[in-house]
Tab-separated table of N, CA and C in Angstrom:
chain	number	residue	atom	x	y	z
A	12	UNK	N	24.982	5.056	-4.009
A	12	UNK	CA	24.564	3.712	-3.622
A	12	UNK	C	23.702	3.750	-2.370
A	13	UNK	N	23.791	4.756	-1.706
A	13	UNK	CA	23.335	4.765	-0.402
A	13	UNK	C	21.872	5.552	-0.442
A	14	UNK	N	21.479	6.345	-1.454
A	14	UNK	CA	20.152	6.463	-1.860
A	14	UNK	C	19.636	5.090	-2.186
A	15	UNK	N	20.364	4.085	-3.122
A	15	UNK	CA	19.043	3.385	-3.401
A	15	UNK	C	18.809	2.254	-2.352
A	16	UNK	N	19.607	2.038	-1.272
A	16	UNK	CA	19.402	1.237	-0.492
A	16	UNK	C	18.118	1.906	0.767
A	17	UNK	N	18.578	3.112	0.257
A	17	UNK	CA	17.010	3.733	1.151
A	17	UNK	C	16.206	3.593	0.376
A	18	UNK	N	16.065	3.963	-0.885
A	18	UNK	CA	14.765	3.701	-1.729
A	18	UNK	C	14.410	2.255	-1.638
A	19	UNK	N	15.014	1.316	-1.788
A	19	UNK	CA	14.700	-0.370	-1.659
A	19	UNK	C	13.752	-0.691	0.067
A	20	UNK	N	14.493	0.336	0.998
A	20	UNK	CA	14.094	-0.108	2.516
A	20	UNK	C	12.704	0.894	2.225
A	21	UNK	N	12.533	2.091	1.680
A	21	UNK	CA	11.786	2.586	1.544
A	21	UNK	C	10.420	1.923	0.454
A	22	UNK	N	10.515	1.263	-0.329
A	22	UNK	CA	9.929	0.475	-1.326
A	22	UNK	C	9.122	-0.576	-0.644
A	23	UNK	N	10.043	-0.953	0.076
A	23	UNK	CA	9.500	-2.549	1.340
A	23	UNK	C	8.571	-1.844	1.883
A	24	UNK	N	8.921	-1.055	2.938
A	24	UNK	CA	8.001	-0.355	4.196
A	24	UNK	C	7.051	-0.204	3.333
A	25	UNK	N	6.514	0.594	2.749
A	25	UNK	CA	5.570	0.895	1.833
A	25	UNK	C	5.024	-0.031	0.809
A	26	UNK	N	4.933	-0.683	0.813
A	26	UNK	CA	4.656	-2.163	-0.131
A	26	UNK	C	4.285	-3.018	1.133
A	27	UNK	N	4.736	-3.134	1.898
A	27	UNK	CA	4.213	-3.743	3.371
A	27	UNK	C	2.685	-3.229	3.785
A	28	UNK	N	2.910	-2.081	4.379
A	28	UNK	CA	1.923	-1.106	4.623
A	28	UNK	C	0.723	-1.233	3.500
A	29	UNK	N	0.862	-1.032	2.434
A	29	UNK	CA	-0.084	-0.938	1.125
A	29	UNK	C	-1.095	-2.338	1.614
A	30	UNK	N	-0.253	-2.839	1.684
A	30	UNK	CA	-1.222	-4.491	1.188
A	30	UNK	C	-1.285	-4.348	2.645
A	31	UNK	N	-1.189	-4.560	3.804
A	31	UNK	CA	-2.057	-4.687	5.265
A	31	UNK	C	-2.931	-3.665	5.065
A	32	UNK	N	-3.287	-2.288	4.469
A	32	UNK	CA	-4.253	-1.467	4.968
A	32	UNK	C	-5.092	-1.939	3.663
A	33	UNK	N	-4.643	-2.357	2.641
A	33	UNK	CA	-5.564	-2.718	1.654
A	33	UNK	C	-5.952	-3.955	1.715
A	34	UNK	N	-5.462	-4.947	2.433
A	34	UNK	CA	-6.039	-6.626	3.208
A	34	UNK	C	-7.126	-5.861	3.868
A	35	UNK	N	-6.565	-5.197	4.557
A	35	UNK	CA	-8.077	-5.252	5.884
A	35	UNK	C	-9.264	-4.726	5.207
A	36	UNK	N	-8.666	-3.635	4.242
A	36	UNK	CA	-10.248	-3.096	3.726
A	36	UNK	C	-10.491	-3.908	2.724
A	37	UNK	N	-9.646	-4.582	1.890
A	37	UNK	CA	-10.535	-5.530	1.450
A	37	UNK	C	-11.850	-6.775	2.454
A	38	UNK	N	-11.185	-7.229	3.408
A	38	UNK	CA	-11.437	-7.818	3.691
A	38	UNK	C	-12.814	-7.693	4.625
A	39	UNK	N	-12.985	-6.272	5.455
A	39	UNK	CA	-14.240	-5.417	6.005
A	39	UNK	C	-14.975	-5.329	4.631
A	40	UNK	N	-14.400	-4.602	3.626
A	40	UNK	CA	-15.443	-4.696	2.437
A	40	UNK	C	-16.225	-5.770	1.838
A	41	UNK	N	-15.616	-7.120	1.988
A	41	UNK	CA	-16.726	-8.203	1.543
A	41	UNK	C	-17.072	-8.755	2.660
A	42	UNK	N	-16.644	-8.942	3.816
A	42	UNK	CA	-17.704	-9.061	5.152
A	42	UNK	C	-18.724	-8.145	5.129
A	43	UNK	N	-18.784	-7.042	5.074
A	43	UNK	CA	-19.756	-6.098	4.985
A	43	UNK	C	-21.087	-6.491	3.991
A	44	UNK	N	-20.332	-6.396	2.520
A	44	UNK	CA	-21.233	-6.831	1.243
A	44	UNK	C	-21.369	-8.207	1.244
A	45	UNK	N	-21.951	-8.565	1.635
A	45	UNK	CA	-22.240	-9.691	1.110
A	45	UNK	C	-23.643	-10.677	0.190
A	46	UNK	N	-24.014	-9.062	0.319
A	46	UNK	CA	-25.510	-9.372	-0.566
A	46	UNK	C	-25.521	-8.704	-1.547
A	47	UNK	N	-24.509	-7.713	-2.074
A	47	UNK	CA	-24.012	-7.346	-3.277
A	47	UNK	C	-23.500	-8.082	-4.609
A	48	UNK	N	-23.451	-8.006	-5.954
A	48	UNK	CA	-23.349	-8.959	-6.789
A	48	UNK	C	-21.513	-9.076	-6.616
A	49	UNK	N	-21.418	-10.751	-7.117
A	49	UNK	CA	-20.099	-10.849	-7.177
A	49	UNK	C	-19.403	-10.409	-8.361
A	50	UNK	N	-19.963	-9.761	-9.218
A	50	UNK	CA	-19.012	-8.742	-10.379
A	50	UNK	C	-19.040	-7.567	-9.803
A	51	UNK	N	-19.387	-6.718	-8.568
A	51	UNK	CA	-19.300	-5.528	-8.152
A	51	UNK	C	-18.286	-5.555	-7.011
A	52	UNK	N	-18.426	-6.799	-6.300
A	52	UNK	CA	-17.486	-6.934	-5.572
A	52	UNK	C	-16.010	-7.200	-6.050
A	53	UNK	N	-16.216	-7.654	-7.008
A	53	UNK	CA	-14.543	-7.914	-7.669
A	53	UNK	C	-14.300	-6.866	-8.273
A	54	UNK	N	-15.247	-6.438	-9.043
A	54	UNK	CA	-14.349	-4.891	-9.275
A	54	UNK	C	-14.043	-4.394	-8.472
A	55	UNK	N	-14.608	-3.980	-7.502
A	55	UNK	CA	-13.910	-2.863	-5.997
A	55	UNK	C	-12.429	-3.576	-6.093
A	56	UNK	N	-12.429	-5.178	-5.399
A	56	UNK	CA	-10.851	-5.567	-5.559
A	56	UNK	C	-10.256	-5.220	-6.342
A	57	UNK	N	-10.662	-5.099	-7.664
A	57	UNK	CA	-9.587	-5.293	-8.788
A	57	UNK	C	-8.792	-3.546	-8.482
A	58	UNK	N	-10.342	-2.642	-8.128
A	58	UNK	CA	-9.768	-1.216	-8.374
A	58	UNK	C	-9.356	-0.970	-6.837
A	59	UNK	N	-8.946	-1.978	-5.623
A	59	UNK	CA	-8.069	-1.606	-4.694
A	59	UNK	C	-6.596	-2.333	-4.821
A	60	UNK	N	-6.458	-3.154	-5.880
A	60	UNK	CA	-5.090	-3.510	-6.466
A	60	UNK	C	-4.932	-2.834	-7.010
A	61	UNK	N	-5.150	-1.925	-7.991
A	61	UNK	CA	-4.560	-1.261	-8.906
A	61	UNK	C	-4.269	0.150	-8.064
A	62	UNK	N	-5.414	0.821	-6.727
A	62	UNK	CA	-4.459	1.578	-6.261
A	62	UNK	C	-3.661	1.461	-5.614
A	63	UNK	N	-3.407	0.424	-5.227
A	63	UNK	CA	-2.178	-0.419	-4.163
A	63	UNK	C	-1.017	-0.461	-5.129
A	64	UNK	N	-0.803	-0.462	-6.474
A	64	UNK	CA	0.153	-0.661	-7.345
A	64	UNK	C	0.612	1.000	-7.759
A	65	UNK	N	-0.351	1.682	-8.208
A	65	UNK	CA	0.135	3.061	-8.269
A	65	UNK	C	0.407	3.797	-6.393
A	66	UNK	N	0.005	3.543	-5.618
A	66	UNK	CA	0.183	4.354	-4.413
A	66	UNK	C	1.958	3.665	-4.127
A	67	UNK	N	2.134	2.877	-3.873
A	67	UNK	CA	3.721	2.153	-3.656
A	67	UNK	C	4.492	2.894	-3.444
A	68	UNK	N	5.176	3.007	-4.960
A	68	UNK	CA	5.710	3.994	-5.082
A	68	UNK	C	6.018	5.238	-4.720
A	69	UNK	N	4.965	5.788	-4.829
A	69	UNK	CA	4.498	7.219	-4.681
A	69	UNK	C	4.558	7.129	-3.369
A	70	UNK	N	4.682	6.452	-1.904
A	70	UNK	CA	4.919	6.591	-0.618
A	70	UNK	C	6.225	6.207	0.044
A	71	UNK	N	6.839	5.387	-1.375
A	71	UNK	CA	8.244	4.746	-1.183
A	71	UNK	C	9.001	6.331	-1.332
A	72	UNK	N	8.630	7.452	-1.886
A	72	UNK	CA	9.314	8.508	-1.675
A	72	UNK	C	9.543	9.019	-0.445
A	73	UNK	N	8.098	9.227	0.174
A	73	UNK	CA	7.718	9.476	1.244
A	73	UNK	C	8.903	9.201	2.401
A	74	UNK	N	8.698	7.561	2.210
A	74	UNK	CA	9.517	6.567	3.079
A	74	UNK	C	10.720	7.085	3.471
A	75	UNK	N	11.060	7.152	1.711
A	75	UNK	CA	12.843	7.462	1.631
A	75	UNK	C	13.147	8.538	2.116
A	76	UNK	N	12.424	9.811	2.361
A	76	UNK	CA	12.739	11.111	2.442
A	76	UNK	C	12.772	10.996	4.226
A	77	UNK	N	12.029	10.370	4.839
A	77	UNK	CA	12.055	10.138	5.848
A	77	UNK	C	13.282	9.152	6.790
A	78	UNK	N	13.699	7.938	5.774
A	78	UNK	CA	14.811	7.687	5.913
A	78	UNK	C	16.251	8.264	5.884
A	79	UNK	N	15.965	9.240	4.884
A	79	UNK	CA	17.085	9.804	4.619
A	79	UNK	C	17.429	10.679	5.944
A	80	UNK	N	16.253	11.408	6.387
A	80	UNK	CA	16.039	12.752	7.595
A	80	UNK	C	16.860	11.788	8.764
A	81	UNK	N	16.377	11.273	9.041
A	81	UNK	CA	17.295	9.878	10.112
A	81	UNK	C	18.607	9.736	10.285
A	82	UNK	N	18.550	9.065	8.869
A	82	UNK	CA	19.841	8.919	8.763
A	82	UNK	C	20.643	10.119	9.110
A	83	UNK	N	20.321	11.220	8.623
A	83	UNK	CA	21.494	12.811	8.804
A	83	UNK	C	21.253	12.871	10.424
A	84	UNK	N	20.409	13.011	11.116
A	84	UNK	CA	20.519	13.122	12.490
A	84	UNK	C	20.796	12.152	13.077
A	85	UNK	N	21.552	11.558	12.782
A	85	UNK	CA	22.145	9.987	13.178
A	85	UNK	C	20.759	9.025	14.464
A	86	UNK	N	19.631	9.246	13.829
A	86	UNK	CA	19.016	8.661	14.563
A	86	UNK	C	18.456	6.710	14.004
């Protein structure tokens, strides 16, 4: 039980993180473009959601493994 409550705290942190570093670059990316077409610009979004959806995960390990290290050194 105590793995998945790190994986869940680990899931958050990382799902947090995802979308602030992928807000901002979205958001530098169409300040930037703005004389670019608006079907090129939405694709970029579409294909920085979709790596925001596969990366998650894949750092929620990260997270957890790091939580876990903590936790054993009672820090």
């Amino acid at each position: 039980m105590m793995i998945l409550e790190f994986y869940l705290k680990g899931l958050l942190i990382s799902a947090i993180f995802v979308l602030l570093v992928g807000g901002f670059y979205a958001f530098t990316y169409l300040v930037r473009n703005t004389k670019k077409p608006f079907a090129e610009r939405r694709n970029r979004i579409f294909d920085l959601i979709l790596v925001g959806i596969l990366t998650t995960p894949i750092l929620s390990f990260a997270v957890l493994g790091v939580l876990v290290i903590l936790q054993i050194r009672g820090l």
